[in-house]
Tab-separated table of C-alpha atoms in Angstrom:
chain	number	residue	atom	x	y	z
V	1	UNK	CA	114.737	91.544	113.258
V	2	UNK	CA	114.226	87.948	112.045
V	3	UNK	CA	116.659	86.530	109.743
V	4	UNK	CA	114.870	86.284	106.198
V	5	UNK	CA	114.726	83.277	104.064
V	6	UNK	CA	117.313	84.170	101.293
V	7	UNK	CA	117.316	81.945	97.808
V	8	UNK	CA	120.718	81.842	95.957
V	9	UNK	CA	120.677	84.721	93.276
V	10	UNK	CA	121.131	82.268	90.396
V	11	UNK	CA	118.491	80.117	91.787
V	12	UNK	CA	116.075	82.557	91.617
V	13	UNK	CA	116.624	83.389	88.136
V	14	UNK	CA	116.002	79.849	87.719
V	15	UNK	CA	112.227	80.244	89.623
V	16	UNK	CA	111.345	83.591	87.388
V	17	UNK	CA	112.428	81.558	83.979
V	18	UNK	CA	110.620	78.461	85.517
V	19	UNK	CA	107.463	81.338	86.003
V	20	UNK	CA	108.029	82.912	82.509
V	21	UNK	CA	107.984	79.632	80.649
V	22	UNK	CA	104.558	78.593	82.623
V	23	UNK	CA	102.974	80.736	80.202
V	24	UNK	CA	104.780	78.947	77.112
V	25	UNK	CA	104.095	75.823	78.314
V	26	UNK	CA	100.847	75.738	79.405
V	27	UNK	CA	98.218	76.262	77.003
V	28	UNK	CA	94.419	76.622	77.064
V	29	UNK	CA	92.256	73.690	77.807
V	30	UNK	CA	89.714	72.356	75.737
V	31	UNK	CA	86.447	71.524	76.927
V	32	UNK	CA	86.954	67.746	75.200
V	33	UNK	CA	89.347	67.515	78.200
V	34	UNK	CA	86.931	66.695	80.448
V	35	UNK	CA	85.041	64.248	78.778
V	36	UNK	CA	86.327	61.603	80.980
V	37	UNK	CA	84.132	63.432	83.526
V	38	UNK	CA	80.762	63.150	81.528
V	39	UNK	CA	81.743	59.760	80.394
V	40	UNK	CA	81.834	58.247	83.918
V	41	UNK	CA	78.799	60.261	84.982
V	42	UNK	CA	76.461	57.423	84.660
V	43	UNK	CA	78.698	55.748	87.657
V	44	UNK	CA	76.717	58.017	89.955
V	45	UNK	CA	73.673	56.360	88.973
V	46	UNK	CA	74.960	52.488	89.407
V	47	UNK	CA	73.959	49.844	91.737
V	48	UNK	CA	77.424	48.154	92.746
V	49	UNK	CA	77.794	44.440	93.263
V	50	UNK	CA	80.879	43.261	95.390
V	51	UNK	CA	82.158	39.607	93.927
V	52	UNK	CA	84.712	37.588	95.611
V	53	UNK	CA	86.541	34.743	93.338
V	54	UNK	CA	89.817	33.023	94.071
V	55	UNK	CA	92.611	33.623	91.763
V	56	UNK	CA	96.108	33.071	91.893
V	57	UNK	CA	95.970	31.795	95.728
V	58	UNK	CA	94.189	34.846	96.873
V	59	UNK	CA	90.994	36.513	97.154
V	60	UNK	CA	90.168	39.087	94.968
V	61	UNK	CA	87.662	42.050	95.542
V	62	UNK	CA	85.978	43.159	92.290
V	63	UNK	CA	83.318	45.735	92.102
V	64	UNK	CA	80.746	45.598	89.610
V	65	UNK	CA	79.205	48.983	88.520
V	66	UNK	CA	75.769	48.090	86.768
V	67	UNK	CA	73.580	50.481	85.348
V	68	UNK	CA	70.562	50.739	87.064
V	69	UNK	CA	67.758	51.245	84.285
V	70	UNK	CA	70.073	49.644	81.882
V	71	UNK	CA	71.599	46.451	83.709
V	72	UNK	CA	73.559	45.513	80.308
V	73	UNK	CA	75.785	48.757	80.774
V	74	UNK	CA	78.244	47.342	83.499
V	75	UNK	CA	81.586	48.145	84.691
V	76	UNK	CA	83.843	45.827	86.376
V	77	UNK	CA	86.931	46.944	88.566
V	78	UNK	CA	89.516	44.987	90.488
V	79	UNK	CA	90.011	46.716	93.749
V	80	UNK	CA	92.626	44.121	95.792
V	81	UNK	CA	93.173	40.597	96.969
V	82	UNK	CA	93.393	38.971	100.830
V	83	UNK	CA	94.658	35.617	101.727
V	84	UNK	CA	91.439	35.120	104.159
V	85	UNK	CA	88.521	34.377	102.113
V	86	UNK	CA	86.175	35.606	105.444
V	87	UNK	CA	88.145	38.869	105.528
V	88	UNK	CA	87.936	39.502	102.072
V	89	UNK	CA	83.992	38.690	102.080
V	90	UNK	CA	84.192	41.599	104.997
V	91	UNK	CA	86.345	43.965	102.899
V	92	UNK	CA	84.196	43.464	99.386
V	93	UNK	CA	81.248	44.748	102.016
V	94	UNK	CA	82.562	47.485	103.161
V	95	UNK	CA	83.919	48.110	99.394
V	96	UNK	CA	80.580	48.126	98.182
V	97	UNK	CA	79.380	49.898	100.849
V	98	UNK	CA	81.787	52.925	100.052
V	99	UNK	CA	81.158	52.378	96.437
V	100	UNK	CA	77.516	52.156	96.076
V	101	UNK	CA	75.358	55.556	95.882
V	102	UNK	CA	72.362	53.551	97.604
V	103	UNK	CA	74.200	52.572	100.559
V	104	UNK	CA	71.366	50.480	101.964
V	105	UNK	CA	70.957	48.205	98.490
V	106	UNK	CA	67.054	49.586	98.227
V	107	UNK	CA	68.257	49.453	94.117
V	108	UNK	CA	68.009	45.819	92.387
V	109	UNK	CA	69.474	44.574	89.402
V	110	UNK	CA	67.281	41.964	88.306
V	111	UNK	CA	68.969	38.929	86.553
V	112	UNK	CA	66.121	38.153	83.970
V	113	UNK	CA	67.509	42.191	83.168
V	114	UNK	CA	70.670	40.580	81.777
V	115	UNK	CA	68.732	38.590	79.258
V	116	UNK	CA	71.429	35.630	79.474
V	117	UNK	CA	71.371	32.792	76.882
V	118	UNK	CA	70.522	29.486	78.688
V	119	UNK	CA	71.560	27.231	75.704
Q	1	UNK	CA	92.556	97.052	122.120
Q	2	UNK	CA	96.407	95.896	122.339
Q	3	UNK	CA	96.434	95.369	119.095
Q	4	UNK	CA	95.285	98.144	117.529
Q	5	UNK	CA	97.506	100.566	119.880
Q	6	UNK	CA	100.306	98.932	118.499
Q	7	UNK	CA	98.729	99.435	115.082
Q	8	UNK	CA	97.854	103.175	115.907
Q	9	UNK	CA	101.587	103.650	117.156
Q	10	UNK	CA	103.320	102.168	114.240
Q	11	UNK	CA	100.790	104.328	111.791
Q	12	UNK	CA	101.341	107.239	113.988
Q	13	UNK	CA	105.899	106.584	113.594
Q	14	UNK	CA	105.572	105.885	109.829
Q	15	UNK	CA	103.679	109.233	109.440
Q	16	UNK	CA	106.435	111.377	111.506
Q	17	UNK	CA	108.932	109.787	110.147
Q	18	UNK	CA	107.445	110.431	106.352
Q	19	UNK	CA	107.200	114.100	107.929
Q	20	UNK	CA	110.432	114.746	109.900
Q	21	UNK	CA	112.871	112.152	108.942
Q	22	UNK	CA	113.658	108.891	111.328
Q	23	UNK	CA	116.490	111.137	113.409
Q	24	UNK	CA	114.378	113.544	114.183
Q	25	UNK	CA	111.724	111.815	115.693
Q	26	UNK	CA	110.878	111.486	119.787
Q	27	UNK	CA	108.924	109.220	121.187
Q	28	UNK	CA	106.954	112.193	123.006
Q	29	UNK	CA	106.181	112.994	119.163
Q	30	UNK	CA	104.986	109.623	118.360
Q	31	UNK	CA	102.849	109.202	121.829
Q	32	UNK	CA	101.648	113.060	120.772
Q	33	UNK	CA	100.248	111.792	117.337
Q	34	UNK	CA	99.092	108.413	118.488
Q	35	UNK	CA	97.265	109.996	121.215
Q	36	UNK	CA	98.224	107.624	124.334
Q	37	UNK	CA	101.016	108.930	127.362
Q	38	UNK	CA	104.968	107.990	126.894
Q	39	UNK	CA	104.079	105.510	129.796
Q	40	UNK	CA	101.832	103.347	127.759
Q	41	UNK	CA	104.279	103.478	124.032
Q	42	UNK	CA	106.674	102.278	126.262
Q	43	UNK	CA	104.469	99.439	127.618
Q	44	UNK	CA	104.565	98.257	123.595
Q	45	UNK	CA	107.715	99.413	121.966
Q	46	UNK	CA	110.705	99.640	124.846
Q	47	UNK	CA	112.159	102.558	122.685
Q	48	UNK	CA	112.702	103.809	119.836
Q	49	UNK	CA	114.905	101.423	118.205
Q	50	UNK	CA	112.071	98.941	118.547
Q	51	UNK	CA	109.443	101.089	116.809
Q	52	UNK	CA	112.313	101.228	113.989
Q	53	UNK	CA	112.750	97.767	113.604
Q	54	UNK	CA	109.180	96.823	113.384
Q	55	UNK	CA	108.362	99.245	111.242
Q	56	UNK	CA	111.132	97.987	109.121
Q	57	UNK	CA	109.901	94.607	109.567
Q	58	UNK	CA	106.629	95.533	108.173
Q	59	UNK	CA	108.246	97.621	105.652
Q	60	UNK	CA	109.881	94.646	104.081
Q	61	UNK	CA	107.011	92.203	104.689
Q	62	UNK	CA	105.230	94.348	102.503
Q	63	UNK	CA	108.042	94.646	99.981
Q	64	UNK	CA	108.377	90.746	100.133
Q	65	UNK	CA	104.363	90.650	98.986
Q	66	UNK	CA	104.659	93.137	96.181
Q	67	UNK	CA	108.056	90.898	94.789
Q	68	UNK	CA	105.550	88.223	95.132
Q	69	UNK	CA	103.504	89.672	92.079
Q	70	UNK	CA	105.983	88.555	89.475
Q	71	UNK	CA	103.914	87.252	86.378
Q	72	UNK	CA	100.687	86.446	87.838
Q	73	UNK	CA	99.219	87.084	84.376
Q	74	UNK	CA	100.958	86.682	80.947
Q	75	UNK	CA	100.334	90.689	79.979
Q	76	UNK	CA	101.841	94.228	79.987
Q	77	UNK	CA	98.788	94.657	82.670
Q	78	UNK	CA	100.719	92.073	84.929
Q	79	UNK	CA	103.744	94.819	85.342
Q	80	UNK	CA	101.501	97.611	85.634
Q	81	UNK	CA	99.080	95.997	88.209
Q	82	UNK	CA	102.551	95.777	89.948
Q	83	UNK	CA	103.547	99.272	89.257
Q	84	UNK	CA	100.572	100.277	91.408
Q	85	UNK	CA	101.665	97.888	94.129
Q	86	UNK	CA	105.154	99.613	93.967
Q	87	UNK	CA	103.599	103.373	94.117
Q	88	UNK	CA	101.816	102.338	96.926
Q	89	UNK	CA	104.588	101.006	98.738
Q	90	UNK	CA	106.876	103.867	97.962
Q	91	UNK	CA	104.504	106.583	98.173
Q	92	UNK	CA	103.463	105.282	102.160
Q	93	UNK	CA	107.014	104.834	103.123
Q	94	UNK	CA	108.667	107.661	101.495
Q	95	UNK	CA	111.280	108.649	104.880
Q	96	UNK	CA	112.536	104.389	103.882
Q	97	UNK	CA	114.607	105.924	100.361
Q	98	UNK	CA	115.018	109.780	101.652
Q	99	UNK	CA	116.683	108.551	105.083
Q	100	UNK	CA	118.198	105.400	103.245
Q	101	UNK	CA	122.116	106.501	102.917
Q	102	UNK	CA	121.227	107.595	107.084
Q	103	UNK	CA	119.834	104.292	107.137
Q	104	UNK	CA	122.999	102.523	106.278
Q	105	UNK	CA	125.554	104.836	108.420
Q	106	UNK	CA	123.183	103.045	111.415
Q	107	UNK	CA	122.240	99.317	110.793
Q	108	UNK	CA	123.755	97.578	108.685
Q	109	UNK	CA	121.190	94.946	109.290
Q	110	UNK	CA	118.714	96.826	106.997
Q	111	UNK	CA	121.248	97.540	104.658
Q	112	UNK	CA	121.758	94.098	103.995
Q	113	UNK	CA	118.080	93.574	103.490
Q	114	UNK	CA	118.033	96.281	101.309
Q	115	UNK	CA	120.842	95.002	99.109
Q	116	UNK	CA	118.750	91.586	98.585
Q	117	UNK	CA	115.691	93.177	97.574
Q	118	UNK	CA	117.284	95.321	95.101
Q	119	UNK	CA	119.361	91.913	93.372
Q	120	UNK	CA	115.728	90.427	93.667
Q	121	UNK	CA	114.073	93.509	91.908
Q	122	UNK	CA	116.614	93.689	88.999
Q	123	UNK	CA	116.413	90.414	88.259
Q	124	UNK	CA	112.345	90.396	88.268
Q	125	UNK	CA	112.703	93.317	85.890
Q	126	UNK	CA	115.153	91.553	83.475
Q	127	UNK	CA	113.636	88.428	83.390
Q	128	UNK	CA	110.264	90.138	82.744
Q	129	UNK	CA	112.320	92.339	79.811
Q	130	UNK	CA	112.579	88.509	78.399
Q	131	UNK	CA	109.873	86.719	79.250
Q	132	UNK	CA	108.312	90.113	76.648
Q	133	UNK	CA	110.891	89.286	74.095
Q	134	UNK	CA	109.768	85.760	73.738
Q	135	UNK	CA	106.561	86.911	73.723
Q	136	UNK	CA	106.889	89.351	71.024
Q	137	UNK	CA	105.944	92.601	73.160
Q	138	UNK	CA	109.415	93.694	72.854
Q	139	UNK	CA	111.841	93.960	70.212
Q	140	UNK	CA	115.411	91.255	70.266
Q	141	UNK	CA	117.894	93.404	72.182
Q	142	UNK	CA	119.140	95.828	69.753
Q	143	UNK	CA	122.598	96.198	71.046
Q	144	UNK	CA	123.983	93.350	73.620
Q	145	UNK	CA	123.587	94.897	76.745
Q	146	UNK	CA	121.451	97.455	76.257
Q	147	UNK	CA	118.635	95.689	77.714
Q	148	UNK	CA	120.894	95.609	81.793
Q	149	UNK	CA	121.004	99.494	80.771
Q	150	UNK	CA	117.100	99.507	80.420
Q	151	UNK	CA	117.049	97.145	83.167
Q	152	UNK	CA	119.256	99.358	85.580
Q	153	UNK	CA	116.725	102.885	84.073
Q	154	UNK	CA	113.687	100.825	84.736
Q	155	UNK	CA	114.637	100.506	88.426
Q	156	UNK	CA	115.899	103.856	89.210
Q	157	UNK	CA	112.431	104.791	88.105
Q	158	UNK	CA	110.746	102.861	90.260
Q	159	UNK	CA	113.268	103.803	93.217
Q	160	UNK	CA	113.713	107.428	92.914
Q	161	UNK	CA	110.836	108.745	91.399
Q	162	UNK	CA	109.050	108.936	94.256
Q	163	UNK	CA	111.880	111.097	95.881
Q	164	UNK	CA	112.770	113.069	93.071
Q	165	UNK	CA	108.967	114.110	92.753
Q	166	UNK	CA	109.342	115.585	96.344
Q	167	UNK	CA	112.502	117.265	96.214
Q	168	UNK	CA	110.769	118.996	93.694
Q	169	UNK	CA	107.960	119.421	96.128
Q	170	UNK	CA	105.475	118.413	93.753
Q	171	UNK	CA	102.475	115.485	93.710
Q	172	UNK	CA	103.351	111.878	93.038
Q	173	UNK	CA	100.083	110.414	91.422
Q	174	UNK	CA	100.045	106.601	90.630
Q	175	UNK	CA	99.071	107.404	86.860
Q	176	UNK	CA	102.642	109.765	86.760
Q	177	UNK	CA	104.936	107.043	88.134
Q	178	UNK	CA	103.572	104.748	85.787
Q	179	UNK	CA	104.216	106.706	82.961
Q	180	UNK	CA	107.532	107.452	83.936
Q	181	UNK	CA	107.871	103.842	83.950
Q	182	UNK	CA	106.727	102.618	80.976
Q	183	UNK	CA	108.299	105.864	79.265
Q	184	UNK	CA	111.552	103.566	79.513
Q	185	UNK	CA	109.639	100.479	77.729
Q	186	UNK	CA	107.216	102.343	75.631
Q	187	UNK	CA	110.635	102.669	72.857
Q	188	UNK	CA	111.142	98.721	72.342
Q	189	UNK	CA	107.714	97.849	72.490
Q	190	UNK	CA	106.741	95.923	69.152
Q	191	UNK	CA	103.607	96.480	66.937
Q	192	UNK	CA	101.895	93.507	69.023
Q	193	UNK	CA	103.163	95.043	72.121
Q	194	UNK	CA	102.081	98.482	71.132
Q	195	UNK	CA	98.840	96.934	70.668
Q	196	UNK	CA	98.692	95.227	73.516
Q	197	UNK	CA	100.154	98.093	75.530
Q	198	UNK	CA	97.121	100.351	74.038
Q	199	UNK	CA	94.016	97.558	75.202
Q	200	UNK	CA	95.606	96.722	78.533
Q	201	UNK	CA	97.555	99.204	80.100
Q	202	UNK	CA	96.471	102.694	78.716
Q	203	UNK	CA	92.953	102.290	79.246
Q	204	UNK	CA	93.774	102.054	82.871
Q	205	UNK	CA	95.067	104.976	83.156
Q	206	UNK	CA	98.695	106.158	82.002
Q	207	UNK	CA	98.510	108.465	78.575
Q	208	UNK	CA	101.850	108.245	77.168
């Protein structure tokens, strides 16, 4: 007969209380909870520009999350730095490349879109 | 096919053994009622002793499982839904609690097991008797103590009712245990837990 796994006594009182106060504890969810779902759902619809700038010594990958029928509805996120500007140029690629719904770039933000005040 | 010999013989065993007592089984009995020769049990179980044990082992897998239904909702049904799960048990290895005191004379080794289930049992039971105080189903303990009492009554139902029913020689229906059960809780329920006792767990079957 194999040995069984055996718990202290007084530690599994601990581990029923721990189960009994679950139900104290936790309440009911509201569906407001999950508006940070909805809220971000337009992300799925986004054509994603990688941008490489120099800051601090280093090379920073940001991803830009633009709308794509409303370009003026952006989003932009810092994902990390590199020393090597050519390796961070590859990285914001493949960045995008994970990022972007349309993979092959077929959606274009057009920059007269952005309606940008020349004077 | 090896499989489900083994399955057959250990079905076969727990059956005699529910019939006749553990002692006073032969393998030539359990090779009789699983249909197969002595030559090929012993190609699965070497003897006897190993048909105990695994049965055993089974036995307290499944004992393990049903421990494992503490709280898995927040209501009376919770217990009761285990209640079933206890019947079951009890009611398909009846020979485990009649031969039990036999039991211990032989292996200690079960014994021991035994003992740790039953400290694991009385403490689900208590801590349950809590978790419905905070809750409101039952009422504060009247008397300190009293609740370990109702604890201890609350087990011995769930042990020996099974047992008791057939030294009587009469049925042991799911819907019977149960009410023997709850007929120790039914006296500190609350209003609430009255009421809650009444949507949940009566409609399901127990009339108390």
């Amino acid at each position: 007969m194999k040995p069984p796994f055996l718990l202290d006594p007084s530690l599994y009182a601990q581990v029923l209380d721990c189960l009994s106060n679950l139900f104290f504890t936790d309440k009911v969810g509201d569906t407001k909870d999950m508006d940070f779902l909805r809220d971000d759902r337009w992300l799925s619809d986004t054509a994603v520009i990688d941008q490489v700038s120099l800051r601090k010594g280093l090379w920073l990958i940001s991803l830009v999350f633009v709308h794509h029928k409303m370009p003026m509805k952006f989003l932009m996120r810092r994902i990390t730095s590199h020393a090597c500007p050519r390796r961070a140029g590859m990285m914001a690629l493949y960045m995008r490349r994970l990022a972007a719904k349309d993979q092959r770039g077929t959606l274009k933000i057009e920059s007269d879109s952005f309606h940008t005040p020349l004077n | 096919m090896s499989i489900s010999t083994k399955h057959r013989i250990l079905e076969s065993a727990i059956r005699l053994f529910n019939q006749n007592g553990v002692a006073n089984v032969r393998l030539q009995q359990i090779a009789d009622e699983a249909g197969i020769s002595v030559g090929n049990l012993a190609y699965h179980f070497r003897n006897k002793d190993v048909i105990v044990s695994t049965v055993y082992e089974n036995l307290f897998e499944e004992f393990s499982e049903i421990l494992s239904f503490y709280l898995k909702g927040p209501g009376l049904a919770d217990f009761d839904q285990q209640l079933d799960l206890y019947h079951a048990f009890f009611a398909k290895y009846n020979f485990y609690l009649i031969d039990l005191f036999e039991i211990e004379r032989s292996n200690a080794a079960i014994m021991t097991r035994w003992h740790q289930f039953v400290a694991k049992m009385l403490l689900q039971i208590r801590k349950r008797l809590d978790y419905c105080v905070q809750r409101g189903l039952l009422i504060p303990e009247p008397v300190p103590g009293i609740y370990d009492t109702l604890t201890n009554n609350i087990w011995m139902a769930i042990i020996f009712w099974v047992p008791q029913q057939i030294l009587k020689g009469q049925s042991f229906s799911a819907d019977h245990f149960k009410n023997a059960v709850w007929a120790q809780i039914s006296p500190y329920l609350t209003r609430r837990g009255l009421d809650e006792f009444a949507v949940e767990v009566q409609p399901i079957g127990s009339n108390i």
